[in-house]
Tab-separated table of C-alpha atoms and ligand atoms in Angstrom:
chain	number	residue	atom	x	y	z
A	1337	MET	CA	10.879	-19.422	-26.384
A	1338	ALA	CA	11.096	-20.839	-22.858
A	1339	PHE	CA	13.156	-19.074	-20.215
A	1340	PRO	CA	15.947	-21.204	-18.716
A	1341	LYS	CA	14.778	-23.636	-16.024
A	1342	ASN	CA	16.985	-21.953	-13.398
A	1343	PHE	CA	15.806	-18.424	-14.292
A	1344	LEU	CA	14.985	-16.449	-11.137
A	1345	TRP	CA	11.339	-15.331	-11.302
A	1346	GLY	CA	9.857	-13.137	-8.613
A	1347	GLY	CA	9.098	-9.707	-7.254
A	1348	ALA	CA	10.857	-6.893	-5.418
A	1349	VAL	CA	10.015	-4.685	-2.445
A	1350	ALA	CA	11.844	-2.320	-0.116
A	1351	GLY	CA	11.587	-2.481	3.657
A	1352	ASN	CA	10.549	1.135	4.069
A	1353	GLN	CA	7.755	0.772	1.512
A	1354	CYS	CA	6.181	-2.367	2.942
A	1355	GLU	CA	7.228	-3.153	6.521
A	1356	GLY	CA	5.643	-0.400	8.622
A	1357	ALA	CA	6.339	-0.991	12.356
A	1358	TYR	CA	8.605	2.008	12.019
A	1359	LEU	CA	9.701	2.098	15.643
A	1360	GLU	CA	9.002	-1.470	16.656
A	1361	ASP	CA	11.516	-3.826	18.281
A	1362	GLY	CA	14.164	-1.157	18.586
A	1363	LYS	CA	14.182	0.199	15.019
A	1364	GLY	CA	15.517	3.741	14.714
A	1365	LEU	CA	14.126	6.424	12.423
A	1366	SER	CA	15.342	6.422	8.844
A	1367	VAL	CA	14.990	8.810	5.894
A	1368	PRO	CA	11.599	7.551	4.570
A	1369	ASP	CA	10.066	7.988	8.030
A	1370	MET	CA	10.349	11.743	7.416
A	1371	LEU	CA	8.256	11.734	4.250
A	1372	LEU	CA	4.566	12.576	3.861
A	1373	GLY	CA	2.326	11.506	0.996
A	1374	GLY	CA	1.920	13.303	-2.341
A	1375	ASP	CA	-0.449	12.780	-5.237
A	1376	VAL	CA	-0.514	12.080	-8.957
A	1377	ASP	CA	0.866	15.511	-9.821
A	1378	HIS	CA	3.247	16.005	-6.928
A	1379	PRO	CA	6.097	14.034	-5.467
A	1380	ARG	CA	5.805	13.502	-1.750
A	1381	THR	CA	6.954	16.098	0.744
A	1382	PHE	CA	9.651	16.012	3.373
A	1383	LEU	CA	8.976	16.952	6.977
A	1384	PRO	CA	11.276	15.807	9.784
A	1385	VAL	CA	8.809	14.280	12.257
A	1386	THR	CA	7.559	17.313	14.062
A	1387	ASP	CA	3.864	17.067	13.278
A	1388	PRO	CA	2.038	14.278	15.148
A	1389	THR	CA	-1.145	14.921	13.138
A	1390	ALA	CA	0.518	14.432	9.738
A	1391	PHE	CA	0.260	11.147	7.820
A	1392	TYR	CA	3.603	9.461	7.181
A	1393	PRO	CA	2.737	6.459	4.938
A	1394	SER	CA	5.854	4.404	5.675
A	1395	HIS	CA	5.134	4.355	9.418
A	1396	GLU	CA	2.622	1.585	8.845
A	1397	ALA	CA	3.165	0.949	5.119
A	1398	ILE	CA	1.386	-2.366	4.372
A	1399	ASP	CA	2.350	-3.969	7.682
A	1400	PHE	CA	4.610	-6.584	6.074
A	1401	TYR	CA	6.453	-6.654	9.406
A	1402	HIS	CA	3.557	-8.558	10.940
A	1403	ARG	CA	2.185	-10.216	7.806
A	1404	TYR	CA	5.331	-11.492	6.053
A	1405	LYS	CA	4.286	-15.134	6.411
A	1406	GLU	CA	1.003	-14.568	4.603
A	1407	ASP	CA	2.724	-12.467	1.932
A	1408	ILE	CA	5.542	-14.921	1.259
A	1409	ALA	CA	2.979	-17.738	1.039
A	1410	LEU	CA	1.160	-15.723	-1.649
A	1411	PHE	CA	4.435	-15.192	-3.528
A	1412	ALA	CA	5.043	-18.940	-3.322
A	1413	GLU	CA	1.561	-19.577	-4.667
A	1414	MET	CA	2.505	-17.516	-7.732
A	1415	GLY	CA	5.566	-19.727	-8.124
A	1416	PHE	CA	8.257	-17.195	-7.159
A	1417	THR	CA	11.742	-18.609	-7.064
A	1418	CYS	CA	13.197	-15.269	-5.957
A	1419	PHE	CA	12.083	-12.476	-3.633
A	1420	ARG	CA	13.971	-9.201	-3.586
A	1421	LEU	CA	13.673	-7.272	-0.323
A	1422	SER	CA	15.791	-4.813	1.580
A	1423	ILE	CA	17.121	-4.976	5.086
A	1424	ASN	CA	16.058	-1.773	6.779
A	1425	TRP	CA	19.423	-0.495	8.085
A	1426	GLY	CA	17.803	1.226	11.085
A	1427	ARG	CA	16.437	-2.096	12.373
A	1428	ILE	CA	20.006	-3.389	12.701
A	1429	PHE	CA	21.802	-0.207	13.789
A	1430	PRO	CA	19.059	2.163	15.024
A	1431	ASN	CA	21.420	5.139	15.243
A	1432	GLY	CA	23.757	4.044	12.503
A	1433	ASP	CA	26.799	4.208	14.761
A	1434	ASP	CA	25.723	1.910	17.630
A	1435	ALA	CA	28.455	-0.302	19.077
A	1436	GLU	CA	26.301	-3.445	18.877
A	1437	PRO	CA	23.567	-4.456	16.433
A	1438	ASN	CA	19.954	-4.723	17.524
A	1439	GLU	CA	19.212	-8.431	18.028
A	1440	ALA	CA	15.451	-8.044	17.534
A	1441	GLY	CA	16.060	-6.508	14.095
A	1442	LEU	CA	18.434	-9.280	13.079
A	1443	LYS	CA	15.934	-11.872	14.274
A	1444	PHE	CA	13.158	-10.389	12.137
A	1445	TYR	CA	15.152	-10.969	8.933
A	1446	ASP	CA	16.167	-14.451	10.140
A	1447	ASN	CA	12.459	-15.206	10.288
A	1448	VAL	CA	11.797	-13.722	6.851
A	1449	PHE	CA	14.653	-15.678	5.227
A	1450	ASP	CA	13.551	-18.881	6.965
A	1451	GLU	CA	10.063	-18.352	5.593
A	1452	CYS	CA	11.508	-17.895	2.088
A	1453	LYS	CA	13.507	-21.099	2.449
A	1454	LYS	CA	10.408	-22.962	3.550
A	1455	HIS	CA	8.882	-22.060	0.177
A	1456	ASN	CA	12.090	-22.597	-1.852
A	1457	ILE	CA	12.341	-18.902	-2.600
A	1458	GLU	CA	15.823	-17.433	-3.026
A	1459	PRO	CA	16.144	-14.065	-1.265
A	1460	LEU	CA	17.874	-11.224	-3.113
A	1461	VAL	CA	18.778	-8.642	-0.491
A	1462	THR	CA	19.367	-4.919	-0.990
A	1463	LEU	CA	21.474	-3.576	1.851
A	1464	CYS	CA	20.355	0.005	1.397
A	1465	HIS	CA	17.124	0.906	-0.375
A	1466	TYR	CA	16.878	4.620	0.582
A	1467	GLU	CA	16.919	3.562	4.263
A	1468	ILE	CA	19.808	5.537	5.702
A	1469	PRO	CA	19.268	5.951	9.463
A	1470	TRP	CA	18.089	9.447	10.267
A	1471	ALA	CA	20.786	9.845	12.922
A	1472	ILE	CA	23.414	9.398	10.193
A	1473	VAL	CA	21.728	12.206	8.259
A	1474	THR	CA	21.749	14.641	11.173
A	1475	LYS	CA	25.067	13.649	12.745
A	1476	TYR	CA	27.190	12.853	9.675
A	1477	HIS	CA	25.287	14.477	6.792
A	1478	GLY	CA	24.750	11.029	5.325
A	1479	PHE	CA	27.501	9.827	3.031
A	1480	TYR	CA	28.989	13.314	2.798
A	1481	SER	CA	31.101	12.302	5.761
A	1482	ARG	CA	33.816	9.752	5.055
A	1483	GLU	CA	33.075	8.180	8.443
A	1484	THR	CA	29.779	6.889	7.082
A	1485	ILE	CA	31.730	4.458	4.881
A	1486	ASP	CA	32.846	2.547	7.978
A	1487	LEU	CA	29.345	2.641	9.459
A	1488	PHE	CA	27.918	1.093	6.313
A	1489	VAL	CA	30.622	-1.544	5.976
A	1490	LYS	CA	30.126	-2.563	9.606
A	1491	TYR	CA	26.382	-2.878	8.992
A	1492	ALA	CA	26.916	-4.881	5.773
A	1493	GLU	CA	29.462	-7.128	7.465
A	1494	THR	CA	27.039	-7.768	10.338
A	1495	CYS	CA	24.386	-8.865	7.821
A	1496	PHE	CA	26.830	-10.983	5.814
A	1497	ILE	CA	28.043	-12.862	8.891
A	1498	ARG	CA	24.573	-13.376	10.301
A	1499	TYR	CA	22.920	-14.504	7.047
A	1500	LYS	CA	25.840	-16.099	5.227
A	1501	ASP	CA	24.071	-19.451	4.997
A	1502	LYS	CA	20.633	-18.008	4.226
A	1503	VAL	CA	21.290	-15.397	1.538
A	1504	LYS	CA	23.468	-15.781	-1.548
A	1505	TYR	CA	22.424	-12.800	-3.709
A	1506	TRP	CA	23.088	-9.253	-2.440
A	1507	LEU	CA	22.872	-5.716	-3.798
A	1508	THR	CA	24.720	-2.839	-2.154
A	1509	PHE	CA	22.849	0.441	-2.887
A	1510	ASN	CA	19.500	0.704	-4.649
A	1511	GLU	CA	19.558	2.943	-7.733
A	1512	ILE	CA	22.868	4.520	-6.730
A	1513	ASN	CA	22.709	6.778	-9.803
A	1514	ILE	CA	19.582	8.701	-8.807
A	1515	ALA	CA	21.942	11.253	-7.300
A	1516	CYS	CA	22.831	12.132	-10.918
A	1517	MET	CA	19.266	12.634	-12.066
A	1518	GLY	CA	19.193	16.226	-11.021
A	1519	GLU	CA	15.623	16.504	-9.738
A	1520	GLY	CA	16.384	18.906	-6.924
A	1521	GLY	CA	17.760	17.105	-3.907
A	1522	ILE	CA	15.648	13.928	-4.075
A	1523	GLY	CA	18.577	11.793	-5.156
A	1524	ASN	CA	20.730	13.365	-2.474
A	1525	LEU	CA	18.192	12.624	0.237
A	1526	TYR	CA	17.056	9.153	-0.858
A	1527	GLY	CA	20.314	7.867	-2.183
A	1528	LEU	CA	22.958	9.629	-0.117
A	1529	GLY	CA	21.224	10.802	3.070
A	1530	LEU	CA	22.451	14.250	2.208
A	1531	VAL	CA	20.176	17.129	3.243
A	1532	GLU	CA	21.150	20.746	3.779
A	1533	ASP	CA	20.785	21.990	7.394
A	1534	GLU	CA	18.102	24.463	6.416
A	1535	ASP	CA	15.960	21.598	5.084
A	1536	ILE	CA	16.741	19.286	8.014
A	1537	ASN	CA	15.279	21.932	10.308
A	1538	ALA	CA	12.155	22.471	8.201
A	1539	THR	CA	8.926	23.001	10.082
A	1540	ASP	CA	6.706	23.054	6.979
A	1541	PRO	CA	6.577	20.268	4.393
A	1542	ILE	CA	9.017	20.753	1.479
A	1543	LEU	CA	8.382	19.311	-1.966
A	1544	LEU	CA	11.179	16.828	-2.632
A	1545	THR	CA	11.976	18.620	-5.868
A	1546	ASP	CA	12.597	21.795	-3.850
A	1547	LEU	CA	15.206	20.257	-1.553
A	1548	LYS	CA	18.556	22.054	-1.821
A	1549	SER	CA	21.265	20.414	-3.860
A	1550	ASP	CA	24.995	21.140	-3.978
A	1551	PRO	CA	26.881	19.206	-6.719
A	1552	GLN	CA	30.213	19.346	-4.890
A	1553	LYS	CA	28.688	17.683	-1.835
A	1554	MET	CA	26.731	15.276	-3.992
A	1555	PHE	CA	29.837	13.969	-5.812
A	1556	THR	CA	31.719	13.727	-2.517
A	1557	ALA	CA	28.937	11.673	-0.942
A	1558	LEU	CA	28.537	9.538	-4.057
A	1559	HIS	CA	32.254	8.785	-4.048
A	1560	HIS	CA	32.010	7.660	-0.440
A	1561	GLU	CA	29.147	5.402	-1.436
A	1562	PHE	CA	31.243	3.872	-4.241
A	1563	ILE	CA	33.998	3.180	-1.720
A	1564	ALA	CA	31.509	1.743	0.788
A	1565	SER	CA	30.054	-0.477	-1.937
A	1566	ALA	CA	33.478	-1.711	-3.083
A	1567	LEU	CA	34.669	-2.468	0.447
A	1568	THR	CA	31.396	-4.287	1.058
A	1569	VAL	CA	31.816	-6.466	-2.025
A	1570	LYS	CA	35.358	-7.360	-0.984
A	1571	ARG	CA	34.361	-8.141	2.600
A	1572	GLY	CA	31.375	-10.176	1.415
A	1573	HIS	CA	33.579	-12.430	-0.689
A	1574	GLU	CA	35.884	-12.987	2.286
A	1575	ILE	CA	32.920	-14.023	4.433
A	1576	ASN	CA	31.392	-16.296	1.812
A	1577	PRO	CA	33.113	-16.760	-1.559
A	1578	ASP	CA	29.817	-18.010	-3.003
A	1579	PHE	CA	28.082	-14.668	-2.511
A	1580	VAL	CA	26.923	-12.989	-5.714
A	1581	ILE	CA	26.973	-9.252	-5.033
A	1582	GLY	CA	25.583	-6.747	-7.490
A	1583	ASN	CA	25.111	-3.045	-7.970
A	1584	MET	CA	21.723	-1.552	-8.793
A	1585	ILE	CA	21.152	1.191	-11.355
A	1586	ALA	CA	17.965	3.104	-12.207
A	1587	HIS	CA	18.369	2.627	-15.944
A	1588	VAL	CA	16.332	5.267	-17.703
A	1589	THR	CA	17.358	4.450	-21.250
A	1590	GLU	CA	17.719	7.477	-23.501
A	1591	TYR	CA	17.266	8.002	-27.224
A	1592	PRO	CA	18.147	11.056	-29.313
A	1593	LEU	CA	14.846	12.795	-30.101
A	1594	THR	CA	15.927	13.383	-33.730
A	1595	PRO	CA	18.796	12.362	-36.047
A	1596	ASN	CA	20.248	15.860	-35.614
A	1597	PRO	CA	23.899	15.117	-34.679
A	1598	LEU	CA	23.583	17.675	-31.890
A	1599	ASP	CA	20.798	15.579	-30.354
A	1600	ILE	CA	22.908	12.420	-30.773
A	1601	VAL	CA	25.856	13.958	-28.941
A	1602	ALA	CA	23.650	15.521	-26.239
A	1603	CYS	CA	22.030	12.126	-25.708
A	1604	GLN	CA	25.373	10.370	-25.462
A	1605	ASN	CA	26.640	12.851	-22.886
A	1606	HIS	CA	23.458	12.746	-20.833
A	1607	ASP	CA	23.294	8.963	-20.995
A	1608	ASN	CA	26.894	8.683	-19.823
A	1609	TYR	CA	26.246	10.967	-16.891
A	1610	VAL	CA	22.873	9.610	-15.780
A	1611	ASN	CA	23.046	5.910	-16.665
A	1612	ASN	CA	26.636	4.843	-17.297
A	1613	PHE	CA	28.818	6.694	-14.806
A	1614	CYS	CA	27.868	4.742	-11.663
A	1615	GLY	CA	27.741	1.377	-13.425
A	1616	ASP	CA	31.151	1.970	-15.005
A	1617	VAL	CA	32.688	2.717	-11.598
A	1618	GLN	CA	31.116	-0.325	-9.958
A	1619	VAL	CA	31.668	-2.822	-12.775
A	1620	ARG	CA	35.012	-1.616	-14.152
A	1621	GLY	CA	36.440	-0.411	-10.855
A	1622	GLU	CA	37.496	3.030	-12.003
A	1623	TYR	CA	36.111	6.456	-12.810
A	1624	PRO	CA	35.486	6.837	-16.563
A	1625	ALA	CA	37.301	9.627	-18.459
A	1626	TYR	CA	34.072	11.398	-19.453
A	1627	ILE	CA	33.195	12.154	-15.824
A	1628	PHE	CA	36.434	14.051	-15.283
A	1629	LYS	CA	35.388	16.291	-18.168
A	1630	HIS	CA	32.091	16.849	-16.359
A	1631	PHE	CA	33.973	17.665	-13.139
A	1632	LYS	CA	36.187	20.134	-15.008
A	1633	ASP	CA	33.285	21.839	-16.780
A	1634	ASN	CA	31.341	22.147	-13.540
A	1635	GLY	CA	34.148	23.224	-11.243
A	1636	ILE	CA	34.033	20.083	-9.097
A	1637	ASP	CA	37.064	19.702	-6.848
A	1638	THR	CA	38.020	16.006	-6.890
A	1639	SER	CA	40.066	16.004	-3.705
A	1640	PHE	CA	37.435	13.669	-2.233
A	1641	ILE	CA	39.210	10.909	-4.200
A	1642	ARG	CA	41.946	9.960	-1.734
A	1643	GLU	CA	45.132	8.027	-2.282
A	1644	GLY	CA	44.345	4.316	-2.229
A	1645	ASP	CA	40.741	4.725	-3.345
A	1646	ASP	CA	41.588	3.510	-6.848
A	1647	LYS	CA	42.799	0.194	-5.387
A	1648	ILE	CA	39.635	-0.153	-3.293
A	1649	LEU	CA	37.431	0.409	-6.342
A	1650	LYS	CA	39.381	-2.162	-8.383
A	1651	GLU	CA	39.217	-4.765	-5.639
A	1652	GLY	CA	35.490	-4.311	-5.079
A	1653	VAL	CA	33.964	-4.680	-8.529
A	1654	VAL	CA	30.514	-6.273	-8.555
A	1655	ASP	CA	29.680	-9.816	-9.665
A	1656	MET	CA	26.501	-8.885	-11.516
A	1657	TYR	CA	24.831	-5.790	-12.914
A	1658	THR	CA	21.224	-5.267	-11.874
A	1659	PHE	CA	18.881	-2.472	-12.812
A	1660	SER	CA	15.362	-1.109	-12.686
A	1661	TYR	CA	13.598	-0.582	-15.983
A	1662	TYR	CA	10.293	1.245	-16.169
A	1663	GLN	CA	10.497	3.673	-19.041
A	1664	THR	CA	12.690	5.533	-21.520
A	1665	ASN	CA	13.221	9.210	-22.350
A	1666	CYS	CA	14.371	11.251	-25.334
A	1667	ILE	CA	17.127	13.839	-25.255
A	1668	THR	CA	17.317	16.897	-27.471
A	1669	VAL	CA	18.983	20.276	-27.684
A	1670	ASP	CA	15.614	21.779	-28.618
A	1671	GLU	CA	14.562	23.750	-25.574
A	1672	ASN	CA	10.972	23.907	-26.785
A	1673	ALA	CA	10.484	20.145	-26.930
A	1674	GLU	CA	7.662	18.851	-24.749
A	1675	GLN	CA	9.042	17.453	-21.498
A	1676	VAL	CA	8.096	14.324	-19.546
A	1677	ALA	CA	9.226	13.003	-16.183
A	1678	GLY	CA	9.286	9.619	-14.528
A	1679	ASN	CA	11.268	7.642	-11.987
A	1680	MET	CA	13.073	10.794	-10.895
A	1681	SER	CA	14.306	11.512	-14.423
A	1682	HIS	CA	13.380	14.080	-17.067
A	1683	GLY	CA	13.469	14.026	-20.828
A	1684	ALA	CA	11.665	14.960	-24.004
A	1685	LYS	CA	8.398	13.271	-24.915
A	1686	ASN	CA	8.696	10.349	-27.312
A	1687	PRO	CA	5.877	10.656	-29.895
A	1688	TYR	CA	5.820	6.872	-30.403
A	1689	LEU	CA	5.146	5.920	-26.783
A	1690	LYS	CA	2.146	5.901	-24.474
A	1691	ALA	CA	2.539	6.730	-20.791
A	1692	SER	CA	1.096	5.696	-17.435
A	1693	ASP	CA	-1.228	7.989	-15.469
A	1694	TRP	CA	1.925	9.326	-13.808
A	1695	GLY	CA	3.499	10.163	-17.178
A	1696	TRP	CA	6.064	7.339	-17.229
A	1697	GLN	CA	6.592	6.406	-20.901
A	1698	ILE	CA	6.017	2.719	-21.635
A	1699	ASP	CA	8.631	1.114	-23.861
A	1700	PRO	CA	8.964	-2.685	-23.862
A	1701	GLU	CA	11.102	-2.751	-27.042
A	1702	GLY	CA	13.517	-0.526	-25.188
A	1703	LEU	CA	14.105	-3.326	-22.699
A	1704	THR	CA	15.559	-5.617	-25.397
A	1705	TYR	CA	17.697	-2.710	-26.578
A	1706	THR	CA	18.841	-1.937	-23.024
A	1707	LEU	CA	19.705	-5.545	-22.194
A	1708	GLN	CA	21.685	-5.979	-25.393
A	1709	MET	CA	23.493	-2.681	-24.866
A	1710	LEU	CA	24.378	-3.571	-21.243
A	1711	ALA	CA	25.584	-7.030	-22.269
A	1712	ASP	CA	27.886	-5.346	-24.803
A	1713	ARG	CA	29.108	-2.791	-22.265
A	1714	TYR	CA	29.782	-5.272	-19.451
A	1715	PRO	CA	30.331	-8.550	-21.335
A	1716	HIS	CA	31.783	-10.617	-18.517
A	1717	ILE	CA	28.982	-10.497	-15.899
A	1718	PRO	CA	25.325	-11.586	-15.681
A	1719	LEU	CA	22.446	-9.130	-15.755
A	1720	MET	CA	19.250	-9.058	-13.776
A	1721	VAL	CA	16.151	-6.870	-14.122
A	1722	VAL	CA	15.308	-6.269	-10.464
A	1723	GLU	CA	12.463	-3.773	-10.934
A	1724	ASN	CA	9.885	-3.372	-13.679
A	1725	GLY	CA	6.220	-2.656	-13.268
A	1726	PHE	CA	3.176	-0.543	-13.854
A	1727	GLY	CA	1.845	1.909	-11.275
A	1728	ALA	CA	-1.903	2.275	-11.807
A	1729	PHE	CA	-5.177	3.119	-10.102
A	1730	ASP	CA	-7.049	-0.130	-9.426
A	1731	LYS	CA	-10.796	-0.560	-9.041
A	1732	VAL	CA	-12.124	-3.187	-6.661
A	1733	GLU	CA	-15.347	-4.820	-7.890
A	1734	GLU	CA	-18.201	-5.622	-5.531
A	1735	ASP	CA	-17.093	-9.235	-5.312
A	1736	GLY	CA	-13.599	-8.102	-4.347
A	1737	SER	CA	-11.925	-8.888	-7.680
A	1738	VAL	CA	-9.581	-6.487	-9.485
A	1739	HIS	CA	-9.544	-6.775	-13.281
A	1740	ASP	CA	-6.145	-5.255	-13.988
A	1741	ASP	CA	-5.739	-6.128	-17.687
A	1742	TYR	CA	-3.726	-2.913	-18.137
A	1743	ARG	CA	-1.055	-4.346	-15.820
A	1744	ILE	CA	-0.943	-7.630	-17.733
A	1745	ASP	CA	-0.733	-5.607	-20.948
A	1746	TYR	CA	2.310	-3.831	-19.524
A	1747	PHE	CA	4.108	-6.989	-18.386
A	1748	ARG	CA	3.457	-9.214	-21.406
A	1749	PRO	CA	5.581	-7.274	-23.921
A	1750	HIS	CA	8.290	-6.649	-21.328
A	1751	ILE	CA	8.612	-10.395	-20.773
A	1752	GLN	CA	8.673	-10.912	-24.542
A	1753	ALA	CA	11.418	-8.276	-24.705
A	1754	MET	CA	13.499	-10.328	-22.257
A	1755	GLN	CA	12.884	-13.442	-24.336
A	1756	LYS	CA	14.257	-11.636	-27.384
A	1757	ALA	CA	17.323	-10.562	-25.437
A	1758	LEU	CA	17.935	-14.108	-24.187
A	1759	ASP	CA	17.591	-15.323	-27.751
A	1760	GLN	CA	20.317	-12.846	-28.721
A	1761	GLY	CA	22.590	-14.390	-26.099
A	1762	VAL	CA	22.218	-11.808	-23.320
A	1763	PRO	CA	23.210	-13.381	-19.957
A	1764	LEU	CA	20.007	-12.425	-18.135
A	1765	ILE	CA	19.584	-14.516	-14.975
A	1766	GLY	CA	16.457	-13.162	-13.335
A	1767	TYR	CA	13.476	-10.845	-13.225
A	1768	THR	CA	11.784	-9.400	-10.153
A	1769	THR	CA	8.776	-7.191	-10.865
A	1770	TRP	CA	8.401	-4.091	-8.714
A	1771	GLY	CA	5.827	-4.279	-5.938
A	1772	PRO	CA	4.307	-7.749	-6.451
A	1773	ILE	CA	2.112	-6.642	-3.572
A	1774	ASP	CA	0.736	-3.067	-3.410
A	1775	LEU	CA	2.951	-0.828	-1.300
A	1776	VAL	CA	3.816	2.823	-0.659
A	1777	SER	CA	5.116	4.660	-3.727
A	1778	ALA	CA	8.637	6.000	-3.271
A	1779	GLY	CA	8.086	8.934	-5.602
A	1780	THR	CA	4.678	10.172	-4.515
A	1781	GLY	CA	4.083	8.416	-1.189
A	1782	GLN	CA	0.736	7.217	-2.487
A	1783	TYR	CA	-0.994	3.943	-1.818
A	1784	ALA	CA	-3.240	4.696	-4.805
A	1785	LYS	CA	-0.309	4.177	-7.175
A	1786	ARG	CA	-0.552	0.404	-7.133
A	1787	TYR	CA	1.916	-2.042	-8.668
A	1788	GLY	CA	0.811	-5.317	-7.125
A	1789	PHE	CA	-0.477	-8.666	-8.273
A	1790	ILE	CA	-1.830	-8.680	-4.726
A	1791	TYR	CA	-4.234	-5.940	-3.661
A	1792	VAL	CA	-3.826	-4.424	-0.196
A	1793	ASP	CA	-6.758	-2.690	1.469
A	1794	ARG	CA	-4.968	0.461	2.559
A	1795	HIS	CA	-5.609	3.978	1.289
A	1796	ASP	CA	-4.138	7.456	1.180
A	1797	ASP	CA	-6.513	8.736	3.854
A	1798	GLY	CA	-5.171	6.128	6.267
A	1799	THR	CA	-8.231	3.853	6.048
A	1800	GLY	CA	-8.250	0.154	5.189
A	1801	ASP	CA	-7.732	-3.064	7.107
A	1802	PHE	CA	-4.542	-4.203	5.321
A	1803	SER	CA	-6.265	-7.345	4.035
A	1804	ARG	CA	-4.730	-8.961	0.949
A	1805	SER	CA	-6.512	-10.275	-2.169
A	1806	ARG	CA	-5.489	-11.655	-5.551
A	1807	LYS	CA	-5.902	-9.469	-8.653
A	1808	ASP	CA	-6.352	-10.970	-12.148
A	1809	SER	CA	-2.651	-10.340	-12.771
A	1810	PHE	CA	-1.840	-12.703	-9.872
A	1811	PHE	CA	-3.240	-15.673	-11.777
A	1812	TRP	CA	-1.620	-14.475	-14.996
A	1813	TYR	CA	1.891	-14.154	-13.528
A	1814	LYS	CA	1.475	-17.559	-11.875
A	1815	LYS	CA	0.765	-19.064	-15.301
A	1816	VAL	CA	3.727	-17.235	-16.833
A	1817	ILE	CA	6.135	-18.629	-14.237
A	1818	ALA	CA	4.671	-22.134	-14.356
A	1819	SER	CA	5.161	-22.218	-18.129
A	1820	ASP	CA	8.742	-20.829	-18.006
A	1821	GLY	CA	7.480	-17.745	-19.763
A	1822	THR	CA	5.911	-19.547	-22.721
A	1823	ASP	CA	2.261	-18.927	-21.811
A	1824	LEU	CA	1.724	-15.151	-21.839
A	1825	SER	CA	-1.918	-15.287	-22.930
B	2591	BG6	C1	12.321	2.709	-8.104
B	2591	BG6	C2	12.590	2.477	-6.646
B	2591	BG6	O1	12.817	3.947	-8.431
B	2591	BG6	O2	11.011	2.818	-8.542
B	2591	BG6	C3	11.413	1.980	-5.853
B	2591	BG6	O3	13.686	1.621	-6.452
B	2591	BG6	C4	10.158	2.688	-6.325
B	2591	BG6	O4	11.671	2.198	-4.491
B	2591	BG6	C5	9.941	2.321	-7.774
B	2591	BG6	O5	9.042	2.433	-5.566
B	2591	BG6	C6	8.662	2.851	-8.377
B	2591	BG6	O6	8.599	4.233	-8.173
B	2591	BG6	P1	7.327	4.923	-7.509
B	2591	BG6	O7	7.690	6.332	-7.368
B	2591	BG6	O8	6.206	4.681	-8.449
B	2591	BG6	O9	7.138	4.225	-6.212
């Protein structure tokens, strides 16, 4: 079955994972600039820049900042009609609370969007992909402070006004629900810019999973982010009524491990908390009843919800629901069940699924299930899969080629899964694979965890000349797009 002619095909990146140039043209420090690399068994570590000898991968990343023309031309060669990227907040407001935006930062994204237009590629822009300015972390404790709402809305408004004729599709916060995934304070740091003072002042690297986490502060900060997102959506529509503004959820679909009713109920509760809560707030414009039960059971004081916030949430519901889909987990009450982790989530091992070298369980059928379930849950808005992909070690042959059949084998059934969902009437409007070009891993900080159709010569020891080359999957994805998804051979 062919995908619709106007289906948005492309790839997705984040500024902090590809741009580099971390202090160039007036950019201020942001959260990812404080992160070192990890490896296959360990998430990356956090170290506020105090060690000039340490290797911070995002400082140079893959140098997209200087090579965006070459990269966008390669995306165009594959036939992309959409390119998801983030604006790196600290390029626009280096300290987060500056009176005026940084013109050089604004100009950079003008150039990137113009380059996209040249190739008939529609940009899809994430306003915040873990890129909270570091000064907001230290001065305001990220989104824990209500003042940060205004800082974000001012930043978003600046982008909307500047790019209103260049960008139609926007996302507010990347994977806003990672705060609920409970892996130490990673979600707090990445998603909310919330770090405890003790960790901010660290002089030795801290494993991200060991970062402190306080649920009361987390829910306060998350609420402020919901309000910031809603105000942003409302303001965006005032600036350009044609804007399509979405949320973005890390959807780690969950199944009960067994038919034991206790597993079913545990799965439902966990799924509501991890996957549904944030989407329900952003799509329906109100807090769902089940979360108040969670607040009650966990002694969360809800006084962070101020008078008038309910109106703001209602007025700022999103136009589309977008999500990342990499893997699924099982949930059980059996404490002895074998555990797996992936994309900042935990769950029980599914005996029917294989996993990547990083333990992320591969489940294409689950994508059809997820799309159908989301279309039922939010029937009135379109859906978009804005991240999906396979992190793998690649081997470069002597002639420079990369035979990444394993990556093609990952994508093929996921694309078929979307076809099935479309056939069932799911309003899916686009698909951007994660990391169409190799970049820095968010979870481990590795270069060696590669997602790209395009290989980048850059390595975890800091070597490599940043040159780009086409992997086998490049030619495959090009064929897929050219055939509207009918040729997956
Ligand atoms: C998503 C993030 O969670 O997964 C991306 O939005 C991230 O930023 C991607 O890179 C893949 O995760 P990882 O840890 O393999 O980079």
